[in-house]
PDB file of C-alpha atoms in Angstrom:
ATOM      1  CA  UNK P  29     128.944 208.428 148.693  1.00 89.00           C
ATOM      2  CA  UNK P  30     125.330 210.200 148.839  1.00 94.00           C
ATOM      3  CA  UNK P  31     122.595 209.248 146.778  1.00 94.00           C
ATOM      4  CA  UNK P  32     123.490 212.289 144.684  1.00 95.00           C
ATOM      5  CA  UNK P  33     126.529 211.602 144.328  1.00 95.00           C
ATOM      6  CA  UNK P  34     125.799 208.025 143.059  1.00 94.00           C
ATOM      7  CA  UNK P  35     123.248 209.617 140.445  1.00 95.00           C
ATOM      8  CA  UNK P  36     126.047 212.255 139.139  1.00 94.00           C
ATOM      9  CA  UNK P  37     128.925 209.622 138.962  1.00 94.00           C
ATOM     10  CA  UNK P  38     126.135 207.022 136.939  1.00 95.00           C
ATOM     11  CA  UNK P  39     123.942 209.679 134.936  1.00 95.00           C
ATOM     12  CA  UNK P  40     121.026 206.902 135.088  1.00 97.00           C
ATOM     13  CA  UNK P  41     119.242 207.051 131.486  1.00 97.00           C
ATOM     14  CA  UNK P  42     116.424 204.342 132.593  1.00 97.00           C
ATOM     15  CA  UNK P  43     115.768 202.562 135.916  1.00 97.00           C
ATOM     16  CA  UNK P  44     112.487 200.252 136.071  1.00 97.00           C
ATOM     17  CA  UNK P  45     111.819 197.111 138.501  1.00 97.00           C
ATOM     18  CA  UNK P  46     113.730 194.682 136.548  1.00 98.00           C
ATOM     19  CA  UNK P  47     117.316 197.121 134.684  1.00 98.00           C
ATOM     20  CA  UNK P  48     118.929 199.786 135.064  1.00 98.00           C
ATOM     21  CA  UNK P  49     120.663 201.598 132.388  1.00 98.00           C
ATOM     22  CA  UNK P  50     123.829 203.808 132.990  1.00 98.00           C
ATOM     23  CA  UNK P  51     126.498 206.063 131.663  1.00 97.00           C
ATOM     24  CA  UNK P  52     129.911 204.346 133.002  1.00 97.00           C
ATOM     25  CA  UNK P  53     132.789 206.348 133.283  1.00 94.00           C
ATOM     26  CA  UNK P  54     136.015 205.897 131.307  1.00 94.00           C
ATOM     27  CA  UNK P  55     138.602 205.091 133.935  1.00 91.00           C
ATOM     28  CA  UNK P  56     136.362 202.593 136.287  1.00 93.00           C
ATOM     29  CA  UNK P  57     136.489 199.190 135.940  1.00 94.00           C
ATOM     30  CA  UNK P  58     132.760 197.455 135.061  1.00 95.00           C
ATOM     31  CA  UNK P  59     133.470 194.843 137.974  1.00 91.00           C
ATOM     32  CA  UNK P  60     136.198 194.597 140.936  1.00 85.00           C
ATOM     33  CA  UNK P  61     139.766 193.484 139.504  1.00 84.00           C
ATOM     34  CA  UNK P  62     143.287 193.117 141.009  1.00 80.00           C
ATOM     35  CA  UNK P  63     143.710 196.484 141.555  1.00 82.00           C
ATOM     36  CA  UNK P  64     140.863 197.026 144.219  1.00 82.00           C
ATOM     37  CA  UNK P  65     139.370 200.188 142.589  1.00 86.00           C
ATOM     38  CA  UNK P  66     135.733 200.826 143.192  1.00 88.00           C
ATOM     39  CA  UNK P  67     134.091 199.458 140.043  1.00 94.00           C
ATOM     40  CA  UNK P  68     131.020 200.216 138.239  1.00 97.00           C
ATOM     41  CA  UNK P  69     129.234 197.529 139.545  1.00 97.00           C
ATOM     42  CA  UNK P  70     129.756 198.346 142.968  1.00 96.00           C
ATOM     43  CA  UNK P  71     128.541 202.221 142.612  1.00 96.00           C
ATOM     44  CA  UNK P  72     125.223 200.654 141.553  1.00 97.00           C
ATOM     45  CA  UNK P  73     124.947 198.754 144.099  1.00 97.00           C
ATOM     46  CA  UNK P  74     125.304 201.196 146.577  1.00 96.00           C
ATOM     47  CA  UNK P  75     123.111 203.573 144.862  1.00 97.00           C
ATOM     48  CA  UNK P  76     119.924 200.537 145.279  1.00 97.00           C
ATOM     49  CA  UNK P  77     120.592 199.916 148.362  1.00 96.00           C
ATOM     50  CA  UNK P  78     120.766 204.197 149.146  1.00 96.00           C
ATOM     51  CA  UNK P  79     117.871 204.492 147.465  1.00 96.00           C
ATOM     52  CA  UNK P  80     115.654 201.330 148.360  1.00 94.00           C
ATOM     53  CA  UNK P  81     116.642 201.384 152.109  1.00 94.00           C
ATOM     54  CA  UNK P  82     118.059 197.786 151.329  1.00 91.00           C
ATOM     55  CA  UNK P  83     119.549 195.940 154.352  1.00 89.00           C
ATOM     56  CA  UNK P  84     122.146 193.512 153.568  1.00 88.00           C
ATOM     57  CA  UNK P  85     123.496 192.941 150.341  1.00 90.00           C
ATOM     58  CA  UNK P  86     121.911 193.941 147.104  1.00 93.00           C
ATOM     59  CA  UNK P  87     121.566 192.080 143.965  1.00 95.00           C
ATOM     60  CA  UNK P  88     122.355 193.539 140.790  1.00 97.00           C
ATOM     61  CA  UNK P  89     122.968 191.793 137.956  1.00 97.00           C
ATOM     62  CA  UNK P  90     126.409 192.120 135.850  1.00 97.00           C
ATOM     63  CA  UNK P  91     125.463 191.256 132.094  1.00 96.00           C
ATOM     64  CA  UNK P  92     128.066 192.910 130.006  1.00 95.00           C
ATOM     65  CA  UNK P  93     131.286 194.807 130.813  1.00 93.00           C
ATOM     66  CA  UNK P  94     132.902 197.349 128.834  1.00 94.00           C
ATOM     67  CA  UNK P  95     136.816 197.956 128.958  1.00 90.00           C
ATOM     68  CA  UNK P  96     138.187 200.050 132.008  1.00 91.00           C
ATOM     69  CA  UNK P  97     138.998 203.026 129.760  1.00 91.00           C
ATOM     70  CA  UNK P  98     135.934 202.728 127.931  1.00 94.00           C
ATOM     71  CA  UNK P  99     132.812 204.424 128.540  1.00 96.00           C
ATOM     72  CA  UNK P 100     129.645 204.696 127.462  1.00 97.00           C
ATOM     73  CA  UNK P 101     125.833 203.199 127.605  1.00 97.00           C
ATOM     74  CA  UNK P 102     125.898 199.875 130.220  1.00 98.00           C
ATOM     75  CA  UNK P 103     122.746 197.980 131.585  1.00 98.00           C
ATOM     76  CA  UNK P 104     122.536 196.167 134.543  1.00 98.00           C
ATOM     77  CA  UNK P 105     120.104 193.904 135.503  1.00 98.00           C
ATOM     78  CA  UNK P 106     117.965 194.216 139.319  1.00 97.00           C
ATOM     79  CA  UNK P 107     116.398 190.360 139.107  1.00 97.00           C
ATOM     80  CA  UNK P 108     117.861 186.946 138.518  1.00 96.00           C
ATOM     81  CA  UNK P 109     115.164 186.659 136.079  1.00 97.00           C
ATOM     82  CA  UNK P 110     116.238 189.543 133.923  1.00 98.00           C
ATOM     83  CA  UNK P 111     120.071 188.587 134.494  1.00 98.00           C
ATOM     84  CA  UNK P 112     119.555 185.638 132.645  1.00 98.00           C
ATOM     85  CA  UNK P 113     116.955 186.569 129.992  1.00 98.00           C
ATOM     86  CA  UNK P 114     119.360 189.606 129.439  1.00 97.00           C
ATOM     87  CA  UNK P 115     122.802 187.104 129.099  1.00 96.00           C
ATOM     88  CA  UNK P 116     120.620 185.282 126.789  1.00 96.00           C
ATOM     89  CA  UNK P 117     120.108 187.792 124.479  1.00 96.00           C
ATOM     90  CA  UNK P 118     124.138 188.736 124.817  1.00 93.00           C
ATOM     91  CA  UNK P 119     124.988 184.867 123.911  1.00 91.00           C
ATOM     92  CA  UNK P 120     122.531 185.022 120.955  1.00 91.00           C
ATOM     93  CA  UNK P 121     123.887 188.097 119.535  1.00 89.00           C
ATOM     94  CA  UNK P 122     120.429 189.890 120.158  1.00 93.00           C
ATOM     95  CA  UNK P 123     121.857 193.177 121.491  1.00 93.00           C
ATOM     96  CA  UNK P 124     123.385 195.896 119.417  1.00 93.00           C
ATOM     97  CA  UNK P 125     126.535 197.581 120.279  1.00 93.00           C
ATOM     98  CA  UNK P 126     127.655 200.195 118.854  1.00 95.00           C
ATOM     99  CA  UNK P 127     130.722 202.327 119.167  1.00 97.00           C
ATOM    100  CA  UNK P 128     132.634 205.536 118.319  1.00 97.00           C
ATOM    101  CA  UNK P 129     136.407 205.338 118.281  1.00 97.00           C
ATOM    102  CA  UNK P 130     138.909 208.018 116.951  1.00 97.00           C
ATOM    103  CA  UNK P 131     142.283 206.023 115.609  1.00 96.00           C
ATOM    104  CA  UNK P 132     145.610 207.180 114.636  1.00 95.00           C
ATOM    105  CA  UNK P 133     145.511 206.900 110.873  1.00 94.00           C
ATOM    106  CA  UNK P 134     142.703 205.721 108.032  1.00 94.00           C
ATOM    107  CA  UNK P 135     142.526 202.212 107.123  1.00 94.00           C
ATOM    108  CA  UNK P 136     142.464 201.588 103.250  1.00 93.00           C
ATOM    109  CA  UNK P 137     138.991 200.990 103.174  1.00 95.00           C
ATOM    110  CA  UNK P 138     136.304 202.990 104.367  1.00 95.00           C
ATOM    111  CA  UNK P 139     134.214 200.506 105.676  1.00 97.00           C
ATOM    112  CA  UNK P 140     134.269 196.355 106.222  1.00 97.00           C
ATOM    113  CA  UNK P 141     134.021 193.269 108.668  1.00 97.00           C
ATOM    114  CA  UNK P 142     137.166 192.641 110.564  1.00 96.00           C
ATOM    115  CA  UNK P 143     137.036 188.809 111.431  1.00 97.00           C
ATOM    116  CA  UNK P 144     139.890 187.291 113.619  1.00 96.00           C
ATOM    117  CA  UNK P 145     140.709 185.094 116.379  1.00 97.00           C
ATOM    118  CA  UNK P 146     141.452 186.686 119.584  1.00 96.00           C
ATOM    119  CA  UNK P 147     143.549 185.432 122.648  1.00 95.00           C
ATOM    120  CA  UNK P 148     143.757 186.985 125.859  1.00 92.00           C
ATOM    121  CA  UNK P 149     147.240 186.625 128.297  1.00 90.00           C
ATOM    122  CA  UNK P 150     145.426 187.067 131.623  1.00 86.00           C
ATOM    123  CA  UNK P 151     148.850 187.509 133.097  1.00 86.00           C
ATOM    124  CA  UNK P 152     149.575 190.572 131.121  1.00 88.00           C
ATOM    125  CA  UNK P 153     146.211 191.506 130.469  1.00 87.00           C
ATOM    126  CA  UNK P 154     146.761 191.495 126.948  1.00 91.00           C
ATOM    127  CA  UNK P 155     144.784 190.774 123.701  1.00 93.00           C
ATOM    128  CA  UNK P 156     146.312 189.165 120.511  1.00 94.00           C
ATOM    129  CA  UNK P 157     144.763 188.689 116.961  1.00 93.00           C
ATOM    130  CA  UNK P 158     145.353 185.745 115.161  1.00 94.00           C
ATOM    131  CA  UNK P 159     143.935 185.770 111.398  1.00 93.00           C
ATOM    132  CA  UNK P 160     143.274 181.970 111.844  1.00 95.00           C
ATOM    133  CA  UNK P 161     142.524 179.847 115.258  1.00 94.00           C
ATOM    134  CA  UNK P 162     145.041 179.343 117.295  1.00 94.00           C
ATOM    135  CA  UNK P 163     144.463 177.279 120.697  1.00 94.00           C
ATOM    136  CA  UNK P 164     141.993 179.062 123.195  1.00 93.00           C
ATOM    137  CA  UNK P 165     141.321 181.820 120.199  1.00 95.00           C
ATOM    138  CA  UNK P 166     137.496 182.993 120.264  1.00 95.00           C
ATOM    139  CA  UNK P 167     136.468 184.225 117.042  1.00 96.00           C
ATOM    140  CA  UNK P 168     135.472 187.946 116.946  1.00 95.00           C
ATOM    141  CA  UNK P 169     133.935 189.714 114.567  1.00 96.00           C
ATOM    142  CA  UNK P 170     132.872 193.563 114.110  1.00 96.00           C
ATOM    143  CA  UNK P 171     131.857 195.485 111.370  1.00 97.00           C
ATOM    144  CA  UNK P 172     133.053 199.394 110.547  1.00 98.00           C
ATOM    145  CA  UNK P 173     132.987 202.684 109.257  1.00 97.00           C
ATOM    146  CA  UNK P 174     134.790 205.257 108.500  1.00 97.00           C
ATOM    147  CA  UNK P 175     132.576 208.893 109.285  1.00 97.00           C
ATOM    148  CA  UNK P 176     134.854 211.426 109.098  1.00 97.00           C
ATOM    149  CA  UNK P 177     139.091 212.256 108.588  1.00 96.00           C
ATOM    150  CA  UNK P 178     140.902 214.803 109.980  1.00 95.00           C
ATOM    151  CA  UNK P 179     144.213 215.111 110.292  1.00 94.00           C
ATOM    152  CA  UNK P 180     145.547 211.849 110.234  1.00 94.00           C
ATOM    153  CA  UNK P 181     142.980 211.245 112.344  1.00 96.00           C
ATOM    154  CA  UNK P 182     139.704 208.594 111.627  1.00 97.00           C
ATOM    155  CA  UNK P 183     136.002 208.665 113.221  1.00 97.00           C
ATOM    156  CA  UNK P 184     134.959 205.149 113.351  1.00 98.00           C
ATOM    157  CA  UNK P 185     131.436 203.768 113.899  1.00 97.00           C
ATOM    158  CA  UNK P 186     132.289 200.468 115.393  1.00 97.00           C
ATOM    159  CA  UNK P 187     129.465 197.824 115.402  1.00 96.00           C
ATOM    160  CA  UNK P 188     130.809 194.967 117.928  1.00 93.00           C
ATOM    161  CA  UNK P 189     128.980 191.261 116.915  1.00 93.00           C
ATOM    162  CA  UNK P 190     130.646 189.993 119.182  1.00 91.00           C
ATOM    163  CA  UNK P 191     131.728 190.984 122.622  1.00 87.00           C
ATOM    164  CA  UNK P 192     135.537 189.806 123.419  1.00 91.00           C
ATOM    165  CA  UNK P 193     137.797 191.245 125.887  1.00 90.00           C
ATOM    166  CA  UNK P 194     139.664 194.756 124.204  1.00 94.00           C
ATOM    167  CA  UNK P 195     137.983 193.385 120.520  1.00 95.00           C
ATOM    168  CA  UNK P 196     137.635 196.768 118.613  1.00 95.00           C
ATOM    169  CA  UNK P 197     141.106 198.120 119.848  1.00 95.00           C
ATOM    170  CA  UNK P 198     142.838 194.607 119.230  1.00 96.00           C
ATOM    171  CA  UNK P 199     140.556 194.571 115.533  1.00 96.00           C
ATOM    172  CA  UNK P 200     141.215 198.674 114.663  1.00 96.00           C
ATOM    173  CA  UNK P 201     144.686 198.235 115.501  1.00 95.00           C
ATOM    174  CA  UNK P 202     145.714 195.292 113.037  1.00 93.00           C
ATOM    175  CA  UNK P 203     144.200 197.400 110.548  1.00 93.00           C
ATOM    176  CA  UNK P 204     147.429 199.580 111.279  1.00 93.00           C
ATOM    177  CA  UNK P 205     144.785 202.387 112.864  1.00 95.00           C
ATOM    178  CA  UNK P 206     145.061 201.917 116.806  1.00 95.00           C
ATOM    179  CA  UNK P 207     142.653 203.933 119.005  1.00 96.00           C
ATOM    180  CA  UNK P 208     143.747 207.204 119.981  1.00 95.00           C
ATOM    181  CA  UNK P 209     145.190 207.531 123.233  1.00 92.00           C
ATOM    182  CA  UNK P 210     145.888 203.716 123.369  1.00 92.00           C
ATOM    183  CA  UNK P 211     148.916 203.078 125.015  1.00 89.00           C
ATOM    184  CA  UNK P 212     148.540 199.159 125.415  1.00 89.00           C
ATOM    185  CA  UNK P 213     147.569 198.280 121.486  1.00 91.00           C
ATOM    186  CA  UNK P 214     149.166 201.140 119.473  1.00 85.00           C
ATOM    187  CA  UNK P 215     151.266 203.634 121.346  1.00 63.00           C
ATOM    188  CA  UNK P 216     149.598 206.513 120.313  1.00 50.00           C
ATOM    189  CA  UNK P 217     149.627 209.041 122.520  1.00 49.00           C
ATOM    190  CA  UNK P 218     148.842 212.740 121.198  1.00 50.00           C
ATOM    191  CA  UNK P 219     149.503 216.127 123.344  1.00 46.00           C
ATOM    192  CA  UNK P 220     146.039 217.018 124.855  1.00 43.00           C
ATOM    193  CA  UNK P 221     144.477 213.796 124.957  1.00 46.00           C
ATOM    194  CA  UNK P 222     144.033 213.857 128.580  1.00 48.00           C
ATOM    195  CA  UNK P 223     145.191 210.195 128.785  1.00 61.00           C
ATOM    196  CA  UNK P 224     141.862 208.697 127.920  1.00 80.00           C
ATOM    197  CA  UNK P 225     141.225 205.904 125.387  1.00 93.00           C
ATOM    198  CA  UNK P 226     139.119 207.281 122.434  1.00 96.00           C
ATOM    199  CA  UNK P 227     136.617 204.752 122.755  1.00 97.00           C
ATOM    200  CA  UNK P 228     132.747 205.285 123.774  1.00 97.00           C
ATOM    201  CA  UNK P 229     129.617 202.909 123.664  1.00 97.00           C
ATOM    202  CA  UNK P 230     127.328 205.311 122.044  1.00 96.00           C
ATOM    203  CA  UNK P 231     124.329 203.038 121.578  1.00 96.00           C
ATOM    204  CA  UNK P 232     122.851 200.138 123.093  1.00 97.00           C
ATOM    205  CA  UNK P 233     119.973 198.073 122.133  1.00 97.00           C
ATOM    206  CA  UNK P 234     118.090 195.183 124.035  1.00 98.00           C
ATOM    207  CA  UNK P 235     114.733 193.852 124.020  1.00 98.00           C
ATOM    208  CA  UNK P 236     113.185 194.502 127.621  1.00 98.00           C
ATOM    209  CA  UNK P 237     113.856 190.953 129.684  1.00 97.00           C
ATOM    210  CA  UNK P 238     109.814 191.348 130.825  1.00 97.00           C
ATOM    211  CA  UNK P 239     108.026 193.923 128.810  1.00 97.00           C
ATOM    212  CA  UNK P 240     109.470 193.032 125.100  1.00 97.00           C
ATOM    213  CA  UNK P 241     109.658 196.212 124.604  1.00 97.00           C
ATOM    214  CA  UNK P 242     112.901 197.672 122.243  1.00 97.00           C
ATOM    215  CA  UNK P 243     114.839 199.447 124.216  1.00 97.00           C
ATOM    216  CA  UNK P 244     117.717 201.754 122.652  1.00 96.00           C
ATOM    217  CA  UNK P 245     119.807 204.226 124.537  1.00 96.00           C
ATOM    218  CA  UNK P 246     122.385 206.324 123.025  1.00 95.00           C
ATOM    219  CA  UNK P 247     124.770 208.935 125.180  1.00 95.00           C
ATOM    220  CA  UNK P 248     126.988 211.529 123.896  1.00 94.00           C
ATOM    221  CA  UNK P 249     130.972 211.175 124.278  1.00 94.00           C
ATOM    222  CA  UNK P 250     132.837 213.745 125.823  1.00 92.00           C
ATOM    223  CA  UNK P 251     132.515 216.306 123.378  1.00 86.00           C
ATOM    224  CA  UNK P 252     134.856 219.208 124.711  1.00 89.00           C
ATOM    225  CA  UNK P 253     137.581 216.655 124.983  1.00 92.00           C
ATOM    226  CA  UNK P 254     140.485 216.049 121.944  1.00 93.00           C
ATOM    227  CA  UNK P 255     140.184 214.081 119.964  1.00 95.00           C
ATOM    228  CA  UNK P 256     135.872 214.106 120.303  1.00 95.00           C
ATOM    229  CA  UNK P 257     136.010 217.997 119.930  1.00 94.00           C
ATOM    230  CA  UNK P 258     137.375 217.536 116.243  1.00 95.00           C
ATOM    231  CA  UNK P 259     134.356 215.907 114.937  1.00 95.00           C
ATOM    232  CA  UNK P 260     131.184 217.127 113.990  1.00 93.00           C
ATOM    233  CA  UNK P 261     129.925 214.175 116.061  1.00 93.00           C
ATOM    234  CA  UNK P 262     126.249 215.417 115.683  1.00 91.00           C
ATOM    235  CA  UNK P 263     126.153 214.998 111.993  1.00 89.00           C
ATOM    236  CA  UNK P 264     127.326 211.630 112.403  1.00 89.00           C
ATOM    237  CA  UNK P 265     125.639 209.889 114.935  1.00 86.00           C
ATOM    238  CA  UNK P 266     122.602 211.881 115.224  1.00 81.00           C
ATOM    239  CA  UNK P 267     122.268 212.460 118.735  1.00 79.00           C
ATOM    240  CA  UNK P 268     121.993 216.246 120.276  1.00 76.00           C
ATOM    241  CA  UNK P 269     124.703 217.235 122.114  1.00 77.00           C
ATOM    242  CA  UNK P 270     124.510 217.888 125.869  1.00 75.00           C
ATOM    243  CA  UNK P 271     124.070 221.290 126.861  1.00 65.00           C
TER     244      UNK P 271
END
């Protein structure tokens, strides 16, 4: 791919000696799997080394992932040094995540904490919730709520305190509202949803890893898709919509 190529398929939102902070798209893994797709991780670092007339290999530092059909706000780091003070800040719980999800239904509260313990089958690639721990359960924990109904349909603002593997459509889907669109934890498909999961990292928050400086970033979802296009997403989130 060309440079500009690279810069369409990312849509940078910040780049700076030490991160670099990107819009990933739903669809591409965040790092190289099993099924030998170009990943996320990759496209970045073939856009430094395009860029910076790198020889050899590039480093760029992988310090969060999001789910393959999740996208959304994603920052990288270009040091060691900010790899670590960045995974730092993950461990500690430092970094706000937040997320919009549309689900299949409307839970029977508006807004709560969903606390359980997760376990992931690596075989099947698939997450379980367990309401107690089980063995090799990590406790996850996220906090919602509800912004809007329509149509049997929910707009949920999904704040992840943790960061486990599939956690807010494992945790929206035992509360008997899976994610629109998500085949593996609820089924439920709807005509015109273009086969993507209804699930996008709207805002992320860090502390620079050198400056200190609060850094927040938040990115539109795909707003002319269904379910998105049902929402006054605007009023809710308070972000302009792209032009």
């Amino acid at each position: 791919m060309t440079l500009t190529e690279l810069e369409e398929q990312l849509k940078i939102l910040h780049e700076d000696n030490h991160v670099i902070v990107i819009v990933k798209p739903q669809g591409i893994p965040s790092q190289a799997d099993k099924t030998g797709d170009t990943d996320v991780l990759t496209y970045v670092k073939q856009y430094l080394k395009i860029k910076y007339q790198k020889p050899g290999n590039v480093y760029c530092g992988l310090v969060h992932r999001l789910d393959r059909p999740t996208g959304g706000a994603m920052v990288f780091a270009k040091t060691d040094k900010a790899a670590a003070r960045l995974c730092e800040q993950f461990r500690e719980g430092k970094i706000t995540k937040k997320y919009l999800a549309v689900t299949v239904g409307e839970p029977r509260e508006s807004r709560g904490r969903i606390q359980t313990y997760l376990v992931k089958d690596e075989r099947s690639n698939v997450v379980k919730s367990h309401v107690a721990a089980v063995e090799n359960s990590k406790l996850a924990i996220l906090d919602y709520k509800v912004l809007d109904t329509f149509e049997g349909l929910s707009l949920f603002d999904v704040n992840l305190i943790t960061g486990r593997p599939h956690q807010a459509r494992v945790q929206l889907a035992s509360l008997g509202t899976p994610i629109f669109g998500d085949v593996k934890y609820g089924k439920s498909t709807v005509d015109g949803a273009g086969g993507n999961v209804a699930l996008w990292a709207y805002s992320l928050g860090f502390t620079h890893p050198t400056t200190q400086e609060t850094m927040v970033f938040k990115v539109f979802p795909p707003s002319e898709e269904i379910p998105w296009k049902l929402f006054p997403l605007e009023k809710h989130i308070n972000i302009a919509k792209p032009q």
